[in-house]
Structures are given as structure tokens and as C-alpha cells.
Short mmCIF file of C-alpha atoms in Angstrom, two decimals:
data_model
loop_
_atom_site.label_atom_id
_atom_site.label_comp_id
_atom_site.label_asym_id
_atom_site.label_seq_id
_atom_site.Cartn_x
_atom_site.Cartn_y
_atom_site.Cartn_z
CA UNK A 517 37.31 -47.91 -110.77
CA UNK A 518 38.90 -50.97 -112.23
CA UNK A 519 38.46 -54.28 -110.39
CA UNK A 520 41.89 -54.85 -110.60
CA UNK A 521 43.11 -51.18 -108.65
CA UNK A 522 40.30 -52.09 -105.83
CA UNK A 523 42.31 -55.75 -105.45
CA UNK A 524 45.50 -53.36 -105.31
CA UNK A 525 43.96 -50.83 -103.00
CA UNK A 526 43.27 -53.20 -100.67
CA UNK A 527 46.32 -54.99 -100.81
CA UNK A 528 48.45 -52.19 -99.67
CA UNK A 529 45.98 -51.48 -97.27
CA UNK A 530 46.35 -54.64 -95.54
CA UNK A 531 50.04 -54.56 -96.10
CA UNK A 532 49.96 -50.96 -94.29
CA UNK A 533 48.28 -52.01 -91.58
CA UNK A 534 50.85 -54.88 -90.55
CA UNK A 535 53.73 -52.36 -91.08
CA UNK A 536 52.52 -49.63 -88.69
CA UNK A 537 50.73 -52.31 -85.68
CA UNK A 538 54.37 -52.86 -84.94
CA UNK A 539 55.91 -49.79 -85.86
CA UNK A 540 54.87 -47.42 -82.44
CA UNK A 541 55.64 -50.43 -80.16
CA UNK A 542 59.37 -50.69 -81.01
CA UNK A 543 60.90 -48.33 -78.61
CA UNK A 544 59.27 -50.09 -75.46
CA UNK A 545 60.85 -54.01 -76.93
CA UNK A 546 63.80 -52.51 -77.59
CA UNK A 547 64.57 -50.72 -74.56
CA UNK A 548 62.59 -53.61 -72.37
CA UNK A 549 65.81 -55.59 -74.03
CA UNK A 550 68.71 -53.32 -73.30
CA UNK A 551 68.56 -50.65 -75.73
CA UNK A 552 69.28 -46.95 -75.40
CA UNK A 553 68.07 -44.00 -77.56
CA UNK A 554 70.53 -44.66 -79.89
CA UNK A 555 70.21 -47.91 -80.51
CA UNK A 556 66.07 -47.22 -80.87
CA UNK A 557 67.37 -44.66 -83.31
CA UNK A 558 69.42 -47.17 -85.39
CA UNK A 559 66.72 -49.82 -85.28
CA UNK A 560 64.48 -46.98 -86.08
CA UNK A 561 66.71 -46.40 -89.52
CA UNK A 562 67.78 -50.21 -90.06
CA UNK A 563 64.05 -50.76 -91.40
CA UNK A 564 64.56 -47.57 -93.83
CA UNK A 565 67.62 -48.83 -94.92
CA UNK A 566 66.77 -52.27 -95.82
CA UNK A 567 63.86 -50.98 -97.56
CA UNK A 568 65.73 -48.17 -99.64
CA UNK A 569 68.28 -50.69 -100.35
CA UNK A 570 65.71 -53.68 -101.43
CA UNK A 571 63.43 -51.24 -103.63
CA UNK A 572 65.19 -51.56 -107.03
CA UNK A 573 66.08 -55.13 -106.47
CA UNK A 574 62.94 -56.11 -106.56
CA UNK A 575 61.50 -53.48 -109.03
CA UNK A 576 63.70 -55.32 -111.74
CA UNK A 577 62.72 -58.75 -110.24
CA UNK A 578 59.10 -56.95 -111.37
CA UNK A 579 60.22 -56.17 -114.57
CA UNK A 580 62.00 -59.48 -115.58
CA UNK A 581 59.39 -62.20 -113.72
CA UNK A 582 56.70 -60.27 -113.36
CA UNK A 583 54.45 -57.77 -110.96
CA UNK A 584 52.45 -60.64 -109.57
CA UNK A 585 55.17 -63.02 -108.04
CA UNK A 586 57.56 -60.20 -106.82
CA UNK A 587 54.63 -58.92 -104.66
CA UNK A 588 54.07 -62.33 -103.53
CA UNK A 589 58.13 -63.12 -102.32
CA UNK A 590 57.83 -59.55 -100.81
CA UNK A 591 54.85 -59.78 -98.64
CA UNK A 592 55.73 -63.56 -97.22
CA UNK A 593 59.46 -61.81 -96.48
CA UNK A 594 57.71 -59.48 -94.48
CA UNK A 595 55.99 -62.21 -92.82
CA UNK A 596 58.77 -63.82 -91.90
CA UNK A 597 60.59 -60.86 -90.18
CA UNK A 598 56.85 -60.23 -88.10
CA UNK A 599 57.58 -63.64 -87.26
CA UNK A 600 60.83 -62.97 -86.12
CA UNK A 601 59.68 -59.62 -84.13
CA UNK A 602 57.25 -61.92 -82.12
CA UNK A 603 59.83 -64.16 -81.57
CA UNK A 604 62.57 -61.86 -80.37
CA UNK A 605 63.58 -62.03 -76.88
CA UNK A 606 67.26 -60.95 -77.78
CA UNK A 607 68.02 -57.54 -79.44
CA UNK A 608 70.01 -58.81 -81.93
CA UNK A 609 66.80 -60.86 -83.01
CA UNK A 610 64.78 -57.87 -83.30
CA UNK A 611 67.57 -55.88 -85.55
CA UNK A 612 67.20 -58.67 -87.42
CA UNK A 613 63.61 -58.92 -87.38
CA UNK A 614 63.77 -55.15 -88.44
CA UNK A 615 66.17 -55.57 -91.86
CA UNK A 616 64.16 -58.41 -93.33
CA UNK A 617 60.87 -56.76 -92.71
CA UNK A 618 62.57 -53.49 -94.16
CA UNK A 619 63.72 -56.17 -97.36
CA UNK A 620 60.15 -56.98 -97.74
CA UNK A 621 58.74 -53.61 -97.51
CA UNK A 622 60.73 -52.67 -100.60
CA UNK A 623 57.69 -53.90 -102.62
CA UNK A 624 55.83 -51.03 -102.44
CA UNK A 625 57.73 -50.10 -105.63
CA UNK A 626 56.12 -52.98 -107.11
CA UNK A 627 52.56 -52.05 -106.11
CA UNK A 628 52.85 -48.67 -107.88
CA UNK A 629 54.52 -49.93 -111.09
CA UNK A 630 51.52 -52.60 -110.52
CA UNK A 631 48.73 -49.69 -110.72
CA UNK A 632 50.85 -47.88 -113.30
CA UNK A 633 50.31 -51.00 -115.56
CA UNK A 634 46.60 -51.23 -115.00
CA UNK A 635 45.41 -47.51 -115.25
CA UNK A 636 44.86 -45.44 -118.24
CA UNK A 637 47.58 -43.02 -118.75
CA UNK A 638 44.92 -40.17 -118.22
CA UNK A 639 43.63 -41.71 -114.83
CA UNK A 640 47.04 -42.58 -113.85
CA UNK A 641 47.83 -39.62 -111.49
CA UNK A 642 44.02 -40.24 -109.85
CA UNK A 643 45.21 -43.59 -109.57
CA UNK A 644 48.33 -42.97 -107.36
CA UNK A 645 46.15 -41.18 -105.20
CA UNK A 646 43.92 -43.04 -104.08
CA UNK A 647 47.15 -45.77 -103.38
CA UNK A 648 48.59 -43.44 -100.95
CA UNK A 649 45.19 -42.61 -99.32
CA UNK A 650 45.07 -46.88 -98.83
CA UNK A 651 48.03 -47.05 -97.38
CA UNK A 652 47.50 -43.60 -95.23
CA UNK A 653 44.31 -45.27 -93.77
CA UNK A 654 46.15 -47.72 -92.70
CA UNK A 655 48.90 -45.81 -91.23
CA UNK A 656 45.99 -44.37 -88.81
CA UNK A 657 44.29 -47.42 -88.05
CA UNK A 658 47.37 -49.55 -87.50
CA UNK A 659 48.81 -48.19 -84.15
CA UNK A 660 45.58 -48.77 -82.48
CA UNK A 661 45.27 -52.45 -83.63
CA UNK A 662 48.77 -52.76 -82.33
CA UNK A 663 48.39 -51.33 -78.63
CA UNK A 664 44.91 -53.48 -78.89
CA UNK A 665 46.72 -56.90 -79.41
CA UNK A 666 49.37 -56.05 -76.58
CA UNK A 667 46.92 -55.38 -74.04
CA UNK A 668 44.50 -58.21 -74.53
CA UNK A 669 46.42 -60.84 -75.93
CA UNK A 670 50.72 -60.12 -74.76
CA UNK A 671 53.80 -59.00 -76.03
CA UNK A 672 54.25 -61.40 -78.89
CA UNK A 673 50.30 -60.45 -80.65
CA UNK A 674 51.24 -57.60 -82.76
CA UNK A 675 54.22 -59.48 -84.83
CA UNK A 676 51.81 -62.74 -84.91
CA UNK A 677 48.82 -60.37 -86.07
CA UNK A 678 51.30 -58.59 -88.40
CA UNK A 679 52.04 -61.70 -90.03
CA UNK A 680 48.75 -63.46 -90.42
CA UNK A 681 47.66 -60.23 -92.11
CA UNK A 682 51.06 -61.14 -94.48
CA UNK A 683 49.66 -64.07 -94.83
CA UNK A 684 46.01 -62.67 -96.03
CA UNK A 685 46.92 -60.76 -98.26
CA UNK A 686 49.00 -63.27 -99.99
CA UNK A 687 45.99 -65.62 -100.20
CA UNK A 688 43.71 -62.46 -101.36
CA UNK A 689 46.52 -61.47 -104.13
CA UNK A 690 46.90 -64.90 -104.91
CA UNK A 691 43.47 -65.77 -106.13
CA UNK A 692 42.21 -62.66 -106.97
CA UNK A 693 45.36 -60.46 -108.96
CA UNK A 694 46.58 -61.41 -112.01
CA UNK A 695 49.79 -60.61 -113.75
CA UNK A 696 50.20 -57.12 -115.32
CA UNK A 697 53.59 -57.05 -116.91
CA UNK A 698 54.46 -58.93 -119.86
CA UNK A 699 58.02 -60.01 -120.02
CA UNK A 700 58.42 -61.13 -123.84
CA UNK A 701 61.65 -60.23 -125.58
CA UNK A 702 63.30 -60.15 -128.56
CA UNK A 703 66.96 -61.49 -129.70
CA UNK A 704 67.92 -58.43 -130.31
CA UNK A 705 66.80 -56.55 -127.12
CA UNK A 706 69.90 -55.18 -125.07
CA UNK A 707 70.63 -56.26 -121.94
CA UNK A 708 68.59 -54.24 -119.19
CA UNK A 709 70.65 -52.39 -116.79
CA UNK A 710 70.90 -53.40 -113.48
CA UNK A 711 69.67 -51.41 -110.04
CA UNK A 712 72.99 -49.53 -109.43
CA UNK A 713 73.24 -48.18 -113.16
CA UNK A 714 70.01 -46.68 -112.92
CA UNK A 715 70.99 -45.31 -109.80
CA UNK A 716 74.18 -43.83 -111.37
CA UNK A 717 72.32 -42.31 -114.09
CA UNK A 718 69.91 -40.40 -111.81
CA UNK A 719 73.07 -39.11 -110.19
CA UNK A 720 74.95 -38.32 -113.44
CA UNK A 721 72.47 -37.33 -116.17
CA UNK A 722 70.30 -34.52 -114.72
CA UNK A 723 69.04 -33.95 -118.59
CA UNK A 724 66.82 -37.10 -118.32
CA UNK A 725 63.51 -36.44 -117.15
CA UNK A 726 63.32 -39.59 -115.61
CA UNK A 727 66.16 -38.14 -113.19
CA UNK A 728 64.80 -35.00 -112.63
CA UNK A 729 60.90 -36.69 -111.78
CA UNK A 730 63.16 -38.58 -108.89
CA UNK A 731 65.17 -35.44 -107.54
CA UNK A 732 61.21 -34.04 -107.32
CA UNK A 733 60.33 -36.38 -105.77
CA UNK A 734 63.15 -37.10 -103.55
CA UNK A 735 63.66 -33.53 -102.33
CA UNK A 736 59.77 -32.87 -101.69
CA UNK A 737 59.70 -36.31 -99.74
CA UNK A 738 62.61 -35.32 -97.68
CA UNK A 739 61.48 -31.77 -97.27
CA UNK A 740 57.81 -32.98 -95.81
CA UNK A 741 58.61 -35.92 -93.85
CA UNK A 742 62.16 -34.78 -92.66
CA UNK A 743 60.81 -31.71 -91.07
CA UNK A 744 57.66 -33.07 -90.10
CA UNK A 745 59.19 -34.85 -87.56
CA UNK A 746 60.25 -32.14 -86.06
CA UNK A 747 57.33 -30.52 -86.28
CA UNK A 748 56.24 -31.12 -82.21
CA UNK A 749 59.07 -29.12 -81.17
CA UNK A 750 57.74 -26.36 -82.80
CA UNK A 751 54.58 -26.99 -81.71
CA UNK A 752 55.83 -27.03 -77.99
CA UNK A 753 58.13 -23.48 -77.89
CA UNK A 754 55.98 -21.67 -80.25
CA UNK A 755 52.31 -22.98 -78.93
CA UNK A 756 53.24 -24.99 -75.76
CA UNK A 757 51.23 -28.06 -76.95
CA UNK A 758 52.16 -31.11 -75.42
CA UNK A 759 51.97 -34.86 -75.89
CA UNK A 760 48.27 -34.39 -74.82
CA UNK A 761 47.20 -32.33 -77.45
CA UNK A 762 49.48 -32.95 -80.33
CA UNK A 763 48.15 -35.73 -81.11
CA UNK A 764 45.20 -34.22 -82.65
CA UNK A 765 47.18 -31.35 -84.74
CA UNK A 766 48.71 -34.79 -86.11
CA UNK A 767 46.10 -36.53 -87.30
CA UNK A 768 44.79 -33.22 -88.84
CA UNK A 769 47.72 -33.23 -90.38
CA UNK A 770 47.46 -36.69 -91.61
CA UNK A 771 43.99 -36.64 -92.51
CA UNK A 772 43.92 -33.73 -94.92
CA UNK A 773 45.94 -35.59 -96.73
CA UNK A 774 44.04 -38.61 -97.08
CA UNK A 775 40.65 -36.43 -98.04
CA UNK A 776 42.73 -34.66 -100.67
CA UNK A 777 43.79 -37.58 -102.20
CA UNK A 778 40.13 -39.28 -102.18
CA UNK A 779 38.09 -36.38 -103.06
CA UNK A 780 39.81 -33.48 -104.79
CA UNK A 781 42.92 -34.78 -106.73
CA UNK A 782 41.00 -36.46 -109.39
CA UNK A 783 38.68 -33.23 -109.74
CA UNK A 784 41.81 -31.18 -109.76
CA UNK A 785 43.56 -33.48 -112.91
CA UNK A 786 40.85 -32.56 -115.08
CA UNK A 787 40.77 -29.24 -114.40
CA UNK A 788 43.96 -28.26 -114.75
CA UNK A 789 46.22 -30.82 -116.02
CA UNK A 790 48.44 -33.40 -113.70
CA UNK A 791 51.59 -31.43 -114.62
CA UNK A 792 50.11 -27.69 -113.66
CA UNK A 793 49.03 -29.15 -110.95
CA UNK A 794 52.46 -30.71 -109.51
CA UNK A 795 53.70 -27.18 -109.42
CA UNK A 796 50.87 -26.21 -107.90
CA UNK A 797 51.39 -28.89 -105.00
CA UNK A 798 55.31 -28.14 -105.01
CA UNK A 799 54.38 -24.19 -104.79
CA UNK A 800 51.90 -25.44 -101.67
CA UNK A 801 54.00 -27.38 -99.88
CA UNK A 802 57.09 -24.70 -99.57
CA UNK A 803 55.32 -21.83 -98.44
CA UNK A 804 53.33 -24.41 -95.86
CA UNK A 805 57.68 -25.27 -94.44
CA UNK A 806 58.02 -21.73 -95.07
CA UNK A 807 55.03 -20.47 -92.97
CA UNK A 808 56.05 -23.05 -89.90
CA UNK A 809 59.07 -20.48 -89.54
CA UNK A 810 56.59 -17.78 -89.03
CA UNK A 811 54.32 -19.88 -86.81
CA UNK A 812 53.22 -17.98 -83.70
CA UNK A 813 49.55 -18.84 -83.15
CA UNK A 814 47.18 -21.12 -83.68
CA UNK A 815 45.89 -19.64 -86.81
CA UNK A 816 49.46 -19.81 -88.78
CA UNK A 817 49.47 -23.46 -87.47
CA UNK A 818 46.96 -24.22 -89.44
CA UNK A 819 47.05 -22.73 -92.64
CA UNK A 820 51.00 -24.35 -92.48
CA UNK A 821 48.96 -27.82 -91.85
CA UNK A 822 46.53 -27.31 -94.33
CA UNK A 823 48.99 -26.10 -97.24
CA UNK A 824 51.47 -29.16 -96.75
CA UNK A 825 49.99 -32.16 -97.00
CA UNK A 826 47.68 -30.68 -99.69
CA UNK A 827 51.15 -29.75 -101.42
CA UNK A 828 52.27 -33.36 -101.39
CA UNK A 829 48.73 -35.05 -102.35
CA UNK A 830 48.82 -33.24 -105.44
CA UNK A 831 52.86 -33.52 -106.30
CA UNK A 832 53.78 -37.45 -105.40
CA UNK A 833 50.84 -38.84 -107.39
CA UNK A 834 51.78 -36.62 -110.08
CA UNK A 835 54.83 -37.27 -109.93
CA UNK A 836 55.03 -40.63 -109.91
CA UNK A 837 52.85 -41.20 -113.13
CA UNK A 838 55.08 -38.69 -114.99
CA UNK A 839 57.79 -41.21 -114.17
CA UNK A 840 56.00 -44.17 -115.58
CA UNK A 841 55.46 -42.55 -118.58
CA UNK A 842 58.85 -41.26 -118.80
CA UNK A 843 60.69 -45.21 -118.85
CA UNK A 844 59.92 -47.75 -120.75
CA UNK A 845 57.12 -49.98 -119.64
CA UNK A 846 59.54 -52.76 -119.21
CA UNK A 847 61.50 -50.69 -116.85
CA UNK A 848 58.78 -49.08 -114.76
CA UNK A 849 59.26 -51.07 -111.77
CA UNK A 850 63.30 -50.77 -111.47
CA UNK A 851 62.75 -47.11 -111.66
CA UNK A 852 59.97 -46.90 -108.94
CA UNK A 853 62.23 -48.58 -106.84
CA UNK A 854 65.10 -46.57 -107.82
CA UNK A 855 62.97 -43.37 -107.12
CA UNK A 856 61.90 -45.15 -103.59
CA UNK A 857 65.54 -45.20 -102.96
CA UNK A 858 66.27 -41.73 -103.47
CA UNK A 859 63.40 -40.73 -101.24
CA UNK A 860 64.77 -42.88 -97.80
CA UNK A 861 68.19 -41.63 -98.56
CA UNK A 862 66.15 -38.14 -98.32
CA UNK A 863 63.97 -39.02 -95.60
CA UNK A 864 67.02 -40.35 -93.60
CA UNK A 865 69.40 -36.63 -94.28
CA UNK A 866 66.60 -34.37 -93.85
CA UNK A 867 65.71 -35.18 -90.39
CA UNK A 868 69.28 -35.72 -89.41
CA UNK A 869 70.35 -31.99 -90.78
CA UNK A 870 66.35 -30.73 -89.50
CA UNK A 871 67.81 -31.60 -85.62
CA UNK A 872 71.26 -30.29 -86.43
CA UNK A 873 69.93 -26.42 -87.87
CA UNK A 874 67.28 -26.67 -84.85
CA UNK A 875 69.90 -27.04 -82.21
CA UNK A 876 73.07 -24.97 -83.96
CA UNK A 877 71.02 -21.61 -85.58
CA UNK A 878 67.44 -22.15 -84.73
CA UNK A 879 64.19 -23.93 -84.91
CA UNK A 880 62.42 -22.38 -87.47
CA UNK A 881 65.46 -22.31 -89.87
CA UNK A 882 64.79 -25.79 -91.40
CA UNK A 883 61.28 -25.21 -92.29
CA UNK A 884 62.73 -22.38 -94.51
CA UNK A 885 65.74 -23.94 -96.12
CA UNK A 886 63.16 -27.24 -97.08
CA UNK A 887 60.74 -24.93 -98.47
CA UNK A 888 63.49 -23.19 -100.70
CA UNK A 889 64.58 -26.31 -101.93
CA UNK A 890 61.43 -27.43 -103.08
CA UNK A 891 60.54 -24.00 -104.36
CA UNK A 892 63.80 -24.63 -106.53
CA UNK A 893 62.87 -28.10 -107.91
CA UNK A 894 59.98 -26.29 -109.98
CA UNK A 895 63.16 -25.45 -112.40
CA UNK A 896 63.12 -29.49 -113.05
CA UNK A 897 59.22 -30.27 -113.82
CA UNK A 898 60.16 -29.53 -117.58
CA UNK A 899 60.21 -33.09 -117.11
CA UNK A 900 56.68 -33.70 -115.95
CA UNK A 901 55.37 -32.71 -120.02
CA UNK A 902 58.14 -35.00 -121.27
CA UNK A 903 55.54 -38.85 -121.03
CA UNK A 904 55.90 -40.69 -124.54
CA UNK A 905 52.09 -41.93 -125.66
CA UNK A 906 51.59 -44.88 -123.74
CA UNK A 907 50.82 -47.17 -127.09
CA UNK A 908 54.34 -45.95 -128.53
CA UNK A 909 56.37 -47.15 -125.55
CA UNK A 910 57.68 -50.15 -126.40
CA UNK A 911 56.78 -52.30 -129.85
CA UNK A 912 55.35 -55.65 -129.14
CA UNK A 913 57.44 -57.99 -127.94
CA UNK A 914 60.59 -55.80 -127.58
CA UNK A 915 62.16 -54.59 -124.27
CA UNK A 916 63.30 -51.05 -123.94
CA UNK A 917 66.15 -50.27 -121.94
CA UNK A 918 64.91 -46.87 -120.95
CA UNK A 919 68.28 -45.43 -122.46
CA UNK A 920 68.24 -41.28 -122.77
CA UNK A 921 67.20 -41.49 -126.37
CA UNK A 922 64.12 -43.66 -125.26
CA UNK A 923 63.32 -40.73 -122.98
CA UNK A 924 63.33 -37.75 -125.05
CA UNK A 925 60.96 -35.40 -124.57
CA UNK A 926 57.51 -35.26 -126.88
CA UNK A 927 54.59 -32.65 -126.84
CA UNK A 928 53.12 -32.14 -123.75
CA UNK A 929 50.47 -34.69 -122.74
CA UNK A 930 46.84 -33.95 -122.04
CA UNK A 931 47.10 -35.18 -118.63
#
């Protein structure tokens, strides 16, 4: 592995691991200051919102100053709003602590167009893997750090923790990343388009197969996480687990994934090819929704829990390197935050309409409509053979625009 994805590895690690130490403990600020369930709930979303919101800003402040410094402006905003969350004593302090750590967390779009740059378009996939099994680990160890700091050191420990870990990895980036994006142009380069017209064109142009990469990856995103949090209250009618016991079906759950993604994906890339193997994962992950319908015993549990997060290990890795291949290198990070976008918009429906089929026609009807839709998005991975060769991407010192021409489709790559 490259010394320069081991820097990035650990970066988002780190970065993880501040997000979620705060993450479980907002419920008991927020309600110790005044707030009710809704509120929580709106909190909750302001974070996804500001992050959704923040992703292609600062995937074309990537693109136009470079990988290196937008990471660095993103991770001290985030240490500003952990600041802020140790500060609050006021709920409108912690909303507000909330929407600038949500603006800072937008970066992650930077950190993927960051490994997209320094992988080899055959290892890219692999790559993306073992990102999201950095950031999973730290997902799990996070919450623990965060109850630890409360209970020996007060209220105010996990924001102040949070932040100094902000703070570490900007040192760590600092001396140890350099720059992977070149930003030369020429006179007559066009204009690059802005955040909202790539947004647009994902919504208008459903030929591109840049577009059709981010409804993928938007729908399967929505699909998983969206149902998965109601996931307990199927657990609880159909098994009677409780808060007791769930918590181990959960980090099952959570775990597979990681192991997947550390272990099998790259094996699975060379054996069958990174765009065989999205369908695969898409194929996976629907009848795992699917099967939660039918769940009646422990058993169904957990094939379900074993088919779903294997699904998404092998679709959002490869679907995120068909998308860098698909745009012009010059675009790459505008379009992973454009594709981050898409997913929290997802992630924010899904469980809203999840809670709404669960109460209105029944519980098991969401896991079935999710896994439908993603059975139907295999009718878009056209676009997953559709990657330009890397070295004809853009001419030297020219900057594509990623226009539709730019991104028509070429033979099948040998990914």
C-alpha cells in the first residue's frame, strides 16, 4: 500500500473518531437544555444538512486550490464547531455547534477524490475500501471514547477531545501529505461549472454515466442506511430483542462490513472485475432488505445481516471509483461532493418514508420497496464500464469541464 493512502487512512480515521465521540451524547445535552424529541430530531438532521449542503463546495474548492488545503480548512472548521459543542450551555449554541461541524464534515468528499488521485486506476476500487473500513473503525471505537471522557473528566471532554483530535490530524496531514491535484490551466480552458450545475445535470441528464454512478449510489445509500435505522423495530416485534441485546446484532452488522472491506473486496476485484462485482453487491444488498420482510427467526436475521452490508462493501467502493473515472480529473472532487449530496438527501427521505410505511401499511413493507429499488438501479450500471483510460483524461495542462462529450462511454475497463 502506498505511503501516501496509509497517511489518508489514518486521517479519516482520526477524523471519524472525533465525529462519532460526540455523536451518541447529543440527545442527553440537548434535552439536559430544553429540547424535545423533535428538536433532537432536527439537531439530529441539521448536521446532515450542513454536510450535504457543504460537500460540493468544497469538492470544487479541491479542484481549483487543491486536495491538500481544502482538507486542512475542513478539519480546523470542524474543530471549531467541537469547540463550540463544549462550549454550549444554550441550545441555540449547540444548533450552531451542529451546522458548522456538519460544514466541516463535508470534506470527506475531498478525502476520496484525495485517494482517487493517488491510486492506480486498477487498485482504485480496493482503495475505497479500505477508506470506509478507516472510517467504520472509527465509527465503533468512537462512542466509547466519548462516554469515557464524560465520566472521568465532565460534560465539556468529548467536544474538547473532539477537537484536539481536529487539531492532530491537521498537524499529521500537515507535515506528512502532500498535494495530489494539479491545478494548471490553459487560456483556452472553459470555465468550470459551479456546484449547483453539476447538481442540475445529475437531475436532468440521466444519459451521463456520471449521473447514473450517483443515482447508484444515492438510492443504495438511502436504501441501507434509511431502513437500517429502523431495523430495531423489527428486531423487537419479530424477535423481541431489546436494547440489551441489540446491541450485539448491531455491531455484527457493522463489523461484517468492515472485514469485507479489509479482507475480501480486493480478492473479489481481481476475480471478477469491479463492475461485475457492483451488481453483485447491488443484487446482495436487495434481497438482504428483501429477506428482513420475511424475518421470523433468528436464522433469517442473519443471513439478512450478512447479505447487506456485504452488498454495500462491494457496491460503494465500486462505485465510487467508476465515478472518478467517469469526470475529468480536474473535476473529481466537485463530483464526489455532488454524489455525497445526493446520498444525505437519500439518507434524510428514506428514513422519513421507512417510519411513515411502518406505521400506515406495515413494518416489513419498507424493507421490500428499498430492495426493489435497488434491484432496479442494476438497469443504470451500464455506466460502471463507461471509465476513460486514466492517462487520456485530461492533456497536460488543460482542465476538462467534465461536459457529456468528455464522458462518453469507451470499452469496458479491465477493472
Amino acid at each position: 500500500m502506498q505511503a501516501k493512502l496509509r497517511i489518508l487512512f489514518v486521517t479519516a480515521f482520526i477524523d471519524m473518531l472525533g465525529v462519532v465521540i460526540i455523536f451518541p451524547l447529543l440527545p442527553f445535552y440537548a434535552t439536559r437544555l430544553g429540547a424535545n424529541a423533535t428538536m433532537v430530531g432536527l439537531l439530529i438532521a441539521m448536521f446532515a444538512v450542513a454536510q450535504l449542503l457543504s460537500a460540493p463546495v468544497w469538492g470544487r474548492v479541491s479542484d481549483k486550490y487543491g486536495r491538500r488545503p481544502a482538507l486542512l480548512c475542513g478539519l480546523f472548521v470542524s474543530a471549531v464547531g467541537y469547540i463550540l459543542f463544549a462550549m454550549s450551555g444554550t441550545l441555540w449554541l449547540l444548533f450552531l455547534a451542529r451546522i458548522v461541524g456538519g460544514f466541516g464534515g463535508g470534506t470527506i468528499a475531498v478525502i476520496q477524490a484525495y485517494v482517487a488521485d493517488v491510486s492506480e486506476p486498477q487498485d482504485r476500487a480496493k482503495a475505497m475500501g479500505w477508506l470506509s473500513a478507516a472510517t467504520s473503525l472509527g465509527a465503533v471505537v468512537g462512542p466509547a471514547i466519548g462516554s469515557v471522557l464524560v465520566q472521568f473528566f465532565g460534560r465539556s471532554a468529548p467536544g474538547v477531545g473532539a477537537a484536539a483530535l481536529c487539531f492532530t490530524v491537521i498537524a499529521f496531514a500537515w507535515k506528512y501529505l502532500d498535494e495530489s491535484h494539479t491545478t494548471t490551466s490553459s487560456p483556452h480552458t472553459a470555465a468550470p461549472r459551479s456546484g449547483m450545475s453539476a447538481i442540475l445535470g445529475v437531475m436532468t441528464n440521466p444519459r451521463d454515466p456520471a449521473a447514473r454512478l450517483i443515482w447508484i449510489y444515492a438510492i443504495a445509500i438511502g436504501a441501507f442506511y434509511g431502513t437500517g435505522a429502523t431495523l430495531p423495530l423489527v428486531f423487537a416485534q419479530r424477535l423481541h430483542l431489546t436494547e440489551r441485546n441489540v446491541g450485539y446484532v448491531i455491531m455484527y452488522f457493522g463489523g461484517m462490513g468492515v472485514i469485507v472491506r479489509v479482507w475480501i473486496l480486493g480478492r473479489m476485484i481481481q476475480w471478477i472485475g469491479e463492475a461485475q462485482l457492483a451488481r453483485v453487491g447491488l443484487v446482495l444488498l436487495s434481497s438482504g432488505l428483501a429477506l428482513v420482510a420475511a424475518m421470523h427467526s433468528l436464522t433469517t436475521m442473519f443471513i439478512a445481516c450478512t447479505l447487506m452490508p456485504l452488498g454495500t462493501a462491494f457496491v460503494f467502493p465500486s462505485v465510487t471509483a467508476a465515478l472518478s473515472r467517469a469526470v475529468s480529473k480536474q473535476e473529481r472532487g466537485l463530483y464526489m461532493g455532488v454524489q455525497h449530496t445526493f446520498g444525505g438527501v437519500s439518507r434524510v427521505a428514506f428514513p422519513l418514508a421507512s417510519g411513515y410505511l411502518m406505521d400506515r401499511v406495515g413494518i416489513g413493507v419498507p424493507f421490500v420497496i428499498a430492495g426493489v429499488m435497488v434491484a432496479a438501479t442494476l438497469l443504470l450500471t451500464d455506466a460502471l464500464a463507461t471509465a476513460r483510460p486514466e492517462e487520456a483524461q485530461v492533456p497536460e495542462g488543460v482542465i476538462a469541464v467534465g461536459e457529456p462529450a468528455d464522458l462518453a462511454p469507451t470499452a469496458p475497463s479491465s477493472r
